[in-house]
GROMACS .gro file of C-alpha atoms in nm:
model
  334
    1UNK     CA    1  -1.531  -4.513  -7.217
    2UNK     CA    2  -1.511  -4.885  -7.095
    3UNK     CA    3  -1.665  -5.112  -7.397
    4UNK     CA    4  -1.852  -5.305  -7.123
    5UNK     CA    5  -2.105  -5.120  -6.857
    6UNK     CA    6  -1.908  -5.021  -6.569
    7UNK     CA    7  -1.989  -4.901  -6.235
    8UNK     CA    8  -2.035  -4.497  -6.220
    9UNK     CA    9  -1.897  -4.405  -5.876
   10UNK     CA   10  -1.993  -4.058  -5.831
   11UNK     CA   11  -1.754  -3.914  -5.543
   12UNK     CA   12  -1.552  -4.233  -5.603
   13UNK     CA   13  -1.219  -4.056  -5.527
   14UNK     CA   14  -1.351  -3.967  -5.195
   15UNK     CA   15  -1.280  -4.183  -4.864
   16UNK     CA   16  -1.632  -4.372  -4.896
   17UNK     CA   17  -1.592  -4.411  -5.258
   18UNK     CA   18  -1.238  -4.522  -5.316
   19UNK     CA   19  -1.257  -4.738  -5.032
   20UNK     CA   20  -1.532  -4.900  -5.140
   21UNK     CA   21  -1.388  -4.933  -5.516
   22UNK     CA   22  -1.095  -5.130  -5.362
   23UNK     CA   23  -1.303  -5.349  -5.174
   24UNK     CA   24  -1.503  -5.402  -5.506
   25UNK     CA   25  -1.207  -5.492  -5.676
   26UNK     CA   26  -1.068  -5.723  -5.467
   27UNK     CA   27  -1.403  -5.901  -5.450
   28UNK     CA   28  -1.449  -5.860  -5.834
   29UNK     CA   29  -1.110  -5.819  -6.013
   30UNK     CA   30  -1.297  -5.772  -6.363
   31UNK     CA   31  -1.565  -5.558  -6.267
   32UNK     CA   32  -1.523  -5.244  -6.461
   33UNK     CA   33  -1.548  -4.900  -6.263
   34UNK     CA   34  -1.569  -4.589  -6.317
   35UNK     CA   35  -1.449  -4.325  -6.058
   36UNK     CA   36  -1.641  -3.978  -6.109
   37UNK     CA   37  -1.485  -3.703  -5.946
   38UNK     CA   38  -1.447  -3.289  -5.979
   39UNK     CA   39  -1.058  -3.347  -5.979
   40UNK     CA   40  -0.982  -3.536  -6.269
   41UNK     CA   41  -0.624  -3.586  -6.138
   42UNK     CA   42  -0.740  -3.746  -5.832
   43UNK     CA   43  -0.997  -3.979  -5.968
   44UNK     CA   44  -0.736  -4.084  -6.237
   45UNK     CA   45  -0.520  -4.180  -5.972
   46UNK     CA   46  -0.773  -4.335  -5.814
   47UNK     CA   47  -0.889  -4.584  -6.104
   48UNK     CA   48  -0.496  -4.627  -6.201
   49UNK     CA   49  -0.478  -4.807  -5.853
   50UNK     CA   50  -0.742  -5.006  -5.914
   51UNK     CA   51  -0.685  -5.166  -6.247
   52UNK     CA   52  -0.987  -5.243  -6.509
   53UNK     CA   53  -1.102  -4.876  -6.414
   54UNK     CA   54  -1.134  -4.543  -6.568
   55UNK     CA   55  -1.213  -4.173  -6.473
   56UNK     CA   56  -1.451  -3.901  -6.558
   57UNK     CA   57  -1.570  -3.584  -6.426
   58UNK     CA   58  -1.934  -3.516  -6.398
   59UNK     CA   59  -2.144  -3.180  -6.390
   60UNK     CA   60  -2.400  -3.289  -6.103
   61UNK     CA   61  -2.610  -2.975  -6.232
   62UNK     CA   62  -2.723  -3.108  -6.555
   63UNK     CA   63  -2.957  -3.417  -6.601
   64UNK     CA   64  -2.684  -3.570  -6.830
   65UNK     CA   65  -2.445  -3.542  -6.585
   66UNK     CA   66  -2.250  -3.425  -6.868
   67UNK     CA   67  -2.127  -3.756  -6.965
   68UNK     CA   68  -2.139  -3.849  -7.360
   69UNK     CA   69  -2.445  -3.963  -7.501
   70UNK     CA   70  -2.273  -4.306  -7.582
   71UNK     CA   71  -2.158  -4.376  -7.209
   72UNK     CA   72  -2.273  -4.732  -7.114
   73UNK     CA   73  -2.302  -4.810  -6.700
   74UNK     CA   74  -2.445  -5.050  -6.534
   75UNK     CA   75  -2.538  -4.871  -6.201
   76UNK     CA   76  -2.478  -4.563  -6.067
   77UNK     CA   77  -2.331  -4.484  -5.701
   78UNK     CA   78  -2.390  -4.187  -5.508
   79UNK     CA   79  -2.131  -4.172  -5.209
   80UNK     CA   80  -2.159  -3.807  -5.165
   81UNK     CA   81  -2.463  -3.538  -5.161
   82UNK     CA   82  -2.640  -3.494  -5.477
   83UNK     CA   83  -2.841  -3.197  -5.410
   84UNK     CA   84  -3.049  -3.200  -5.738
   85UNK     CA   85  -3.066  -3.559  -5.767
   86UNK     CA   86  -2.922  -3.572  -6.127
   87UNK     CA   87  -2.718  -3.905  -6.018
   88UNK     CA   88  -3.075  -4.060  -5.961
   89UNK     CA   89  -3.217  -3.893  -6.281
   90UNK     CA   90  -2.984  -4.024  -6.475
   91UNK     CA   91  -2.989  -4.386  -6.343
   92UNK     CA   92  -3.378  -4.400  -6.392
   93UNK     CA   93  -3.352  -4.191  -6.750
   94UNK     CA   94  -3.125  -4.490  -6.828
   95UNK     CA   95  -3.299  -4.802  -6.638
   96UNK     CA   96  -2.997  -4.806  -6.411
   97UNK     CA   97  -2.993  -4.933  -6.002
   98UNK     CA   98  -2.898  -4.644  -5.814
   99UNK     CA   99  -2.761  -4.680  -5.444
  100UNK     CA  100  -2.697  -4.339  -5.217
  101UNK     CA  101  -2.579  -4.322  -4.854
  102UNK     CA  102  -2.582  -3.919  -4.776
  103UNK     CA  103  -2.960  -3.854  -4.834
  104UNK     CA  104  -3.039  -3.875  -4.456
  105UNK     CA  105  -3.393  -3.955  -4.272
  106UNK     CA  106  -3.476  -3.572  -4.414
  107UNK     CA  107  -3.375  -3.619  -4.717
  108UNK     CA  108  -3.512  -3.964  -4.881
  109UNK     CA  109  -3.867  -3.831  -4.950
  110UNK     CA  110  -3.743  -3.727  -5.322
  111UNK     CA  111  -3.617  -4.068  -5.376
  112UNK     CA  112  -3.893  -4.270  -5.219
  113UNK     CA  113  -4.140  -4.031  -5.440
  114UNK     CA  114  -3.912  -4.119  -5.765
  115UNK     CA  115  -3.940  -4.500  -5.703
  116UNK     CA  116  -4.297  -4.474  -5.661
  117UNK     CA  117  -4.365  -4.266  -5.963
  118UNK     CA  118  -4.105  -4.467  -6.175
  119UNK     CA  119  -4.126  -4.812  -6.013
  120UNK     CA  120  -4.074  -5.001  -6.356
  121UNK     CA  121  -3.752  -4.848  -6.431
  122UNK     CA  122  -3.514  -4.980  -6.199
  123UNK     CA  123  -3.405  -5.062  -5.838
  124UNK     CA  124  -3.303  -4.770  -5.632
  125UNK     CA  125  -3.111  -4.880  -5.299
  126UNK     CA  126  -3.143  -4.585  -4.977
  127UNK     CA  127  -2.855  -4.661  -4.787
  128UNK     CA  128  -2.825  -4.372  -4.580
  129UNK     CA  129  -2.810  -4.565  -4.222
  130UNK     CA  130  -2.530  -4.570  -4.011
  131UNK     CA  131  -2.202  -4.719  -4.172
  132UNK     CA  132  -2.441  -4.759  -4.491
  133UNK     CA  133  -2.678  -4.993  -4.300
  134UNK     CA  134  -2.416  -5.235  -4.180
  135UNK     CA  135  -2.494  -5.163  -3.818
  136UNK     CA  136  -2.848  -5.254  -3.882
  137UNK     CA  137  -2.747  -5.605  -4.058
  138UNK     CA  138  -2.529  -5.645  -3.753
  139UNK     CA  139  -2.805  -5.613  -3.510
  140UNK     CA  140  -3.056  -5.789  -3.698
  141UNK     CA  141  -2.795  -6.066  -3.723
  142UNK     CA  142  -2.778  -6.090  -3.333
  143UNK     CA  143  -3.185  -6.080  -3.318
  144UNK     CA  144  -3.221  -6.430  -3.513
  145UNK     CA  145  -3.248  -6.652  -3.224
  146UNK     CA  146  -3.516  -6.439  -3.106
  147UNK     CA  147  -3.870  -6.538  -3.101
  148UNK     CA  148  -4.001  -6.193  -3.050
  149UNK     CA  149  -3.812  -5.870  -3.024
  150UNK     CA  150  -3.967  -5.607  -2.747
  151UNK     CA  151  -3.676  -5.336  -2.785
  152UNK     CA  152  -3.353  -5.257  -2.967
  153UNK     CA  153  -3.097  -5.011  -2.872
  154UNK     CA  154  -2.805  -4.906  -3.085
  155UNK     CA  155  -2.541  -4.703  -2.890
  156UNK     CA  156  -2.244  -4.582  -3.126
  157UNK     CA  157  -1.914  -4.409  -3.024
  158UNK     CA  158  -1.774  -4.216  -3.278
  159UNK     CA  159  -1.414  -4.077  -3.254
  160UNK     CA  160  -1.417  -3.677  -3.338
  161UNK     CA  161  -1.146  -3.753  -3.568
  162UNK     CA  162  -1.314  -4.004  -3.767
  163UNK     CA  163  -1.645  -3.810  -3.878
  164UNK     CA  164  -1.519  -3.882  -4.291
  165UNK     CA  165  -1.370  -3.656  -4.543
  166UNK     CA  166  -1.517  -3.310  -4.639
  167UNK     CA  167  -1.831  -3.501  -4.757
  168UNK     CA  168  -1.918  -3.693  -4.468
  169UNK     CA  169  -1.843  -3.366  -4.210
  170UNK     CA  170  -2.087  -3.180  -4.482
  171UNK     CA  171  -2.347  -3.452  -4.454
  172UNK     CA  172  -2.349  -3.447  -4.068
  173UNK     CA  173  -2.379  -3.048  -4.072
  174UNK     CA  174  -2.657  -3.025  -4.314
  175UNK     CA  175  -2.857  -3.336  -4.069
  176UNK     CA  176  -2.774  -3.149  -3.767
  177UNK     CA  177  -2.842  -2.785  -3.954
  178UNK     CA  178  -3.207  -2.966  -3.969
  179UNK     CA  179  -3.291  -3.060  -3.653
  180UNK     CA  180  -3.151  -3.160  -3.308
  181UNK     CA  181  -3.420  -3.379  -3.216
  182UNK     CA  182  -3.444  -3.763  -3.202
  183UNK     CA  183  -3.669  -4.003  -3.349
  184UNK     CA  184  -3.751  -4.338  -3.159
  185UNK     CA  185  -4.020  -4.555  -3.133
  186UNK     CA  186  -4.147  -4.578  -2.803
  187UNK     CA  187  -4.441  -4.815  -2.707
  188UNK     CA  188  -4.505  -4.865  -3.074
  189UNK     CA  189  -4.544  -4.521  -3.183
  190UNK     CA  190  -4.265  -4.308  -3.355
  191UNK     CA  191  -4.189  -4.060  -3.116
  192UNK     CA  192  -4.014  -3.713  -3.234
  193UNK     CA  193  -3.785  -3.627  -2.896
  194UNK     CA  194  -3.696  -3.260  -2.805
  195UNK     CA  195  -3.329  -3.148  -2.847
  196UNK     CA  196  -3.310  -3.189  -2.429
  197UNK     CA  197  -3.520  -3.492  -2.410
  198UNK     CA  198  -3.282  -3.680  -2.706
  199UNK     CA  199  -2.926  -3.633  -2.442
  200UNK     CA  200  -2.821  -3.976  -2.308
  201UNK     CA  201  -2.509  -4.127  -2.163
  202UNK     CA  202  -2.314  -4.360  -2.394
  203UNK     CA  203  -2.116  -4.638  -2.234
  204UNK     CA  204  -1.779  -4.743  -2.409
  205UNK     CA  205  -1.664  -5.087  -2.390
  206UNK     CA  206  -1.412  -4.963  -2.130
  207UNK     CA  207  -1.656  -4.817  -1.917
  208UNK     CA  208  -1.639  -4.464  -2.020
  209UNK     CA  209  -1.925  -4.240  -2.005
  210UNK     CA  210  -1.956  -4.011  -2.304
  211UNK     CA  211  -2.238  -3.748  -2.355
  212UNK     CA  212  -2.486  -3.866  -2.654
  213UNK     CA  213  -2.807  -3.824  -2.790
  214UNK     CA  214  -3.082  -4.006  -2.991
  215UNK     CA  215  -3.068  -3.930  -3.361
  216UNK     CA  216  -3.307  -3.904  -3.622
  217UNK     CA  217  -3.162  -4.193  -3.876
  218UNK     CA  218  -3.311  -4.426  -4.091
  219UNK     CA  219  -3.194  -4.746  -3.858
  220UNK     CA  220  -3.492  -4.655  -3.656
  221UNK     CA  221  -3.744  -4.725  -3.904
  222UNK     CA  222  -3.530  -5.008  -4.054
  223UNK     CA  223  -3.485  -5.207  -3.685
  224UNK     CA  224  -3.854  -5.137  -3.613
  225UNK     CA  225  -4.010  -5.249  -3.906
  226UNK     CA  226  -3.803  -5.557  -3.971
  227UNK     CA  227  -3.818  -5.698  -3.600
  228UNK     CA  228  -4.140  -5.538  -3.519
  229UNK     CA  229  -3.985  -5.422  -3.188
  230UNK     CA  230  -4.243  -5.155  -3.034
  231UNK     CA  231  -3.921  -4.946  -2.853
  232UNK     CA  232  -3.629  -4.886  -3.078
  233UNK     CA  233  -3.348  -4.571  -3.032
  234UNK     CA  234  -3.036  -4.538  -3.154
  235UNK     CA  235  -2.826  -4.327  -3.013
  236UNK     CA  236  -2.456  -4.170  -3.090
  237UNK     CA  237  -2.181  -4.040  -2.921
  238UNK     CA  238  -1.876  -3.836  -3.073
  239UNK     CA  239  -1.545  -3.806  -2.898
  240UNK     CA  240  -1.217  -3.991  -2.790
  241UNK     CA  241  -1.239  -4.343  -2.853
  242UNK     CA  242  -1.092  -4.564  -2.630
  243UNK     CA  243  -0.827  -4.655  -2.868
  244UNK     CA  244  -0.687  -4.294  -2.941
  245UNK     CA  245  -0.701  -4.242  -2.605
  246UNK     CA  246  -0.400  -4.497  -2.574
  247UNK     CA  247  -0.227  -4.341  -2.898
  248UNK     CA  248  -0.407  -4.579  -3.154
  249UNK     CA  249  -0.567  -4.539  -3.420
  250UNK     CA  250  -0.938  -4.404  -3.402
  251UNK     CA  251  -1.175  -4.689  -3.340
  252UNK     CA  252  -1.525  -4.771  -3.360
  253UNK     CA  253  -1.785  -4.928  -3.104
  254UNK     CA  254  -2.156  -4.995  -3.186
  255UNK     CA  255  -2.339  -5.151  -2.875
  256UNK     CA  256  -2.635  -5.367  -2.964
  257UNK     CA  257  -2.913  -5.414  -2.739
  258UNK     CA  258  -3.180  -5.670  -2.764
  259UNK     CA  259  -3.480  -5.751  -2.518
  260UNK     CA  260  -3.746  -6.011  -2.610
  261UNK     CA  261  -3.840  -6.373  -2.550
  262UNK     CA  262  -3.756  -6.720  -2.708
  263UNK     CA  263  -3.934  -6.967  -2.878
  264UNK     CA  264  -4.083  -7.113  -2.527
  265UNK     CA  265  -4.164  -6.743  -2.441
  266UNK     CA  266  -3.929  -6.650  -2.216
  267UNK     CA  267  -3.731  -6.371  -2.141
  268UNK     CA  268  -3.394  -6.312  -2.347
  269UNK     CA  269  -3.174  -6.052  -2.385
  270UNK     CA  270  -2.847  -6.015  -2.549
  271UNK     CA  271  -2.594  -5.718  -2.536
  272UNK     CA  272  -2.291  -5.743  -2.790
  273UNK     CA  273  -2.055  -5.471  -2.902
  274UNK     CA  274  -1.971  -5.447  -3.290
  275UNK     CA  275  -1.606  -5.310  -3.284
  276UNK     CA  276  -1.353  -5.209  -3.540
  277UNK     CA  277  -0.997  -5.064  -3.460
  278UNK     CA  278  -0.971  -4.845  -3.785
  279UNK     CA  279  -1.288  -4.656  -3.728
  280UNK     CA  280  -1.586  -4.635  -3.924
  281UNK     CA  281  -1.452  -4.616  -4.256
  282UNK     CA  282  -1.390  -4.996  -4.383
  283UNK     CA  283  -1.717  -5.018  -4.204
  284UNK     CA  284  -1.911  -4.760  -4.441
  285UNK     CA  285  -1.709  -4.907  -4.736
  286UNK     CA  286  -1.819  -5.261  -4.673
  287UNK     CA  287  -2.227  -5.164  -4.657
  288UNK     CA  288  -2.204  -4.942  -4.984
  289UNK     CA  289  -2.009  -5.281  -5.123
  290UNK     CA  290  -2.263  -5.485  -5.031
  291UNK     CA  291  -2.542  -5.313  -5.194
  292UNK     CA  292  -2.347  -5.240  -5.525
  293UNK     CA  293  -2.291  -5.628  -5.552
  294UNK     CA  294  -2.648  -5.711  -5.448
  295UNK     CA  295  -2.761  -5.442  -5.721
  296UNK     CA  296  -2.570  -5.572  -5.984
  297UNK     CA  297  -2.683  -5.895  -5.929
  298UNK     CA  298  -2.309  -6.051  -5.825
  299UNK     CA  299  -2.464  -6.197  -5.507
  300UNK     CA  300  -2.813  -6.343  -5.489
  301UNK     CA  301  -3.119  -6.312  -5.739
  302UNK     CA  302  -3.146  -6.035  -5.973
  303UNK     CA  303  -3.334  -5.735  -5.794
  304UNK     CA  304  -3.658  -5.600  -5.952
  305UNK     CA  305  -3.726  -5.231  -6.020
  306UNK     CA  306  -3.805  -5.046  -5.646
  307UNK     CA  307  -3.724  -4.892  -5.375
  308UNK     CA  308  -3.514  -5.076  -5.102
  309UNK     CA  309  -3.306  -5.085  -4.768
  310UNK     CA  310  -2.995  -5.263  -4.685
  311UNK     CA  311  -3.188  -5.520  -4.467
  312UNK     CA  312  -3.437  -5.603  -4.745
  313UNK     CA  313  -3.164  -5.716  -5.006
  314UNK     CA  314  -2.856  -5.822  -4.812
  315UNK     CA  315  -2.832  -6.174  -4.659
  316UNK     CA  316  -2.739  -6.150  -4.290
  317UNK     CA  317  -2.490  -6.448  -4.253
  318UNK     CA  318  -2.291  -6.324  -4.545
  319UNK     CA  319  -2.265  -5.956  -4.416
  320UNK     CA  320  -2.205  -6.120  -4.065
  321UNK     CA  321  -1.904  -6.312  -4.294
  322UNK     CA  322  -1.785  -6.011  -4.503
  323UNK     CA  323  -1.762  -5.783  -4.177
  324UNK     CA  324  -1.520  -6.030  -3.983
  325UNK     CA  325  -1.313  -6.033  -4.313
  326UNK     CA  326  -1.256  -5.656  -4.328
  327UNK     CA  327  -1.132  -5.672  -3.961
  328UNK     CA  328  -1.447  -5.616  -3.759
  329UNK     CA  329  -1.528  -5.782  -3.433
  330UNK     CA  330  -1.853  -5.863  -3.228
  331UNK     CA  331  -1.799  -5.915  -2.840
  332UNK     CA  332  -2.006  -5.986  -2.546
  333UNK     CA  333  -2.079  -5.661  -2.371
  334UNK     CA  334  -2.149  -5.626  -1.988
   0.00000   0.00000   0.00000
């Protein structure tokens, strides 16, 4: 094991985990990382490619994760679905910051309760938002010039070939098995939409219209509470993105529509699209990396015990800068 505290990355050899580890290594060359996966050979290959990293196997059925008693870590990051929440339990038992991205709106109850019951132990970052919170951060960055925000709508287009690795696909299947309803905030009230009422059309940047639906995701309450907007919704369409239609790699696009007033009380609106030519992977990894960096105190003040969401911890301007660095662009939308 590492002699200095290492970041324990559950699922660190998967798509989200390995991409996040690569970003952290680029930003912080000496930060120790521990890649935890079911396949030790695969985990070791990821660790070898990073440097200042090691690999372990963990048993998610055990509260101690099957790790040696003398193991020392600085944080626990779950980039996979930990159905028994033993990763969270391990973090709480050892007073370590914890971040998760696979819980979803329906699964965060135990994490929130754990934070309430063990509120003096360590911070818990619930980041099971779209792109690990990055879409929310982008929307809030665009909303800064508003004096009052009345409505927020995010409309994302995800390529059907870009839903993530096996863990990401399993998350989507689990969420869809729970409900096909949508969650919106309408006239100040959080409202569930029946499946038929949740169906919408999502327009791509080139004008193509795809069948989509309002989705029940943490972005809705995060945006609503951060902006005070009385009308909030997040729509998602999964299909062929314009780039893949042209024979290029699958891209991702998220349209951000804001309505409200400026400082003088005059109506103000803004429509922008966040795009990345390589799809959701680099943005999801960035969202996770920003959260880890913040929890470890590598950026900003030390984070105290409690339960947090990405927008409550991460500086919007800094997040915007990092998005541009990984190749994301913001363009005006019609």
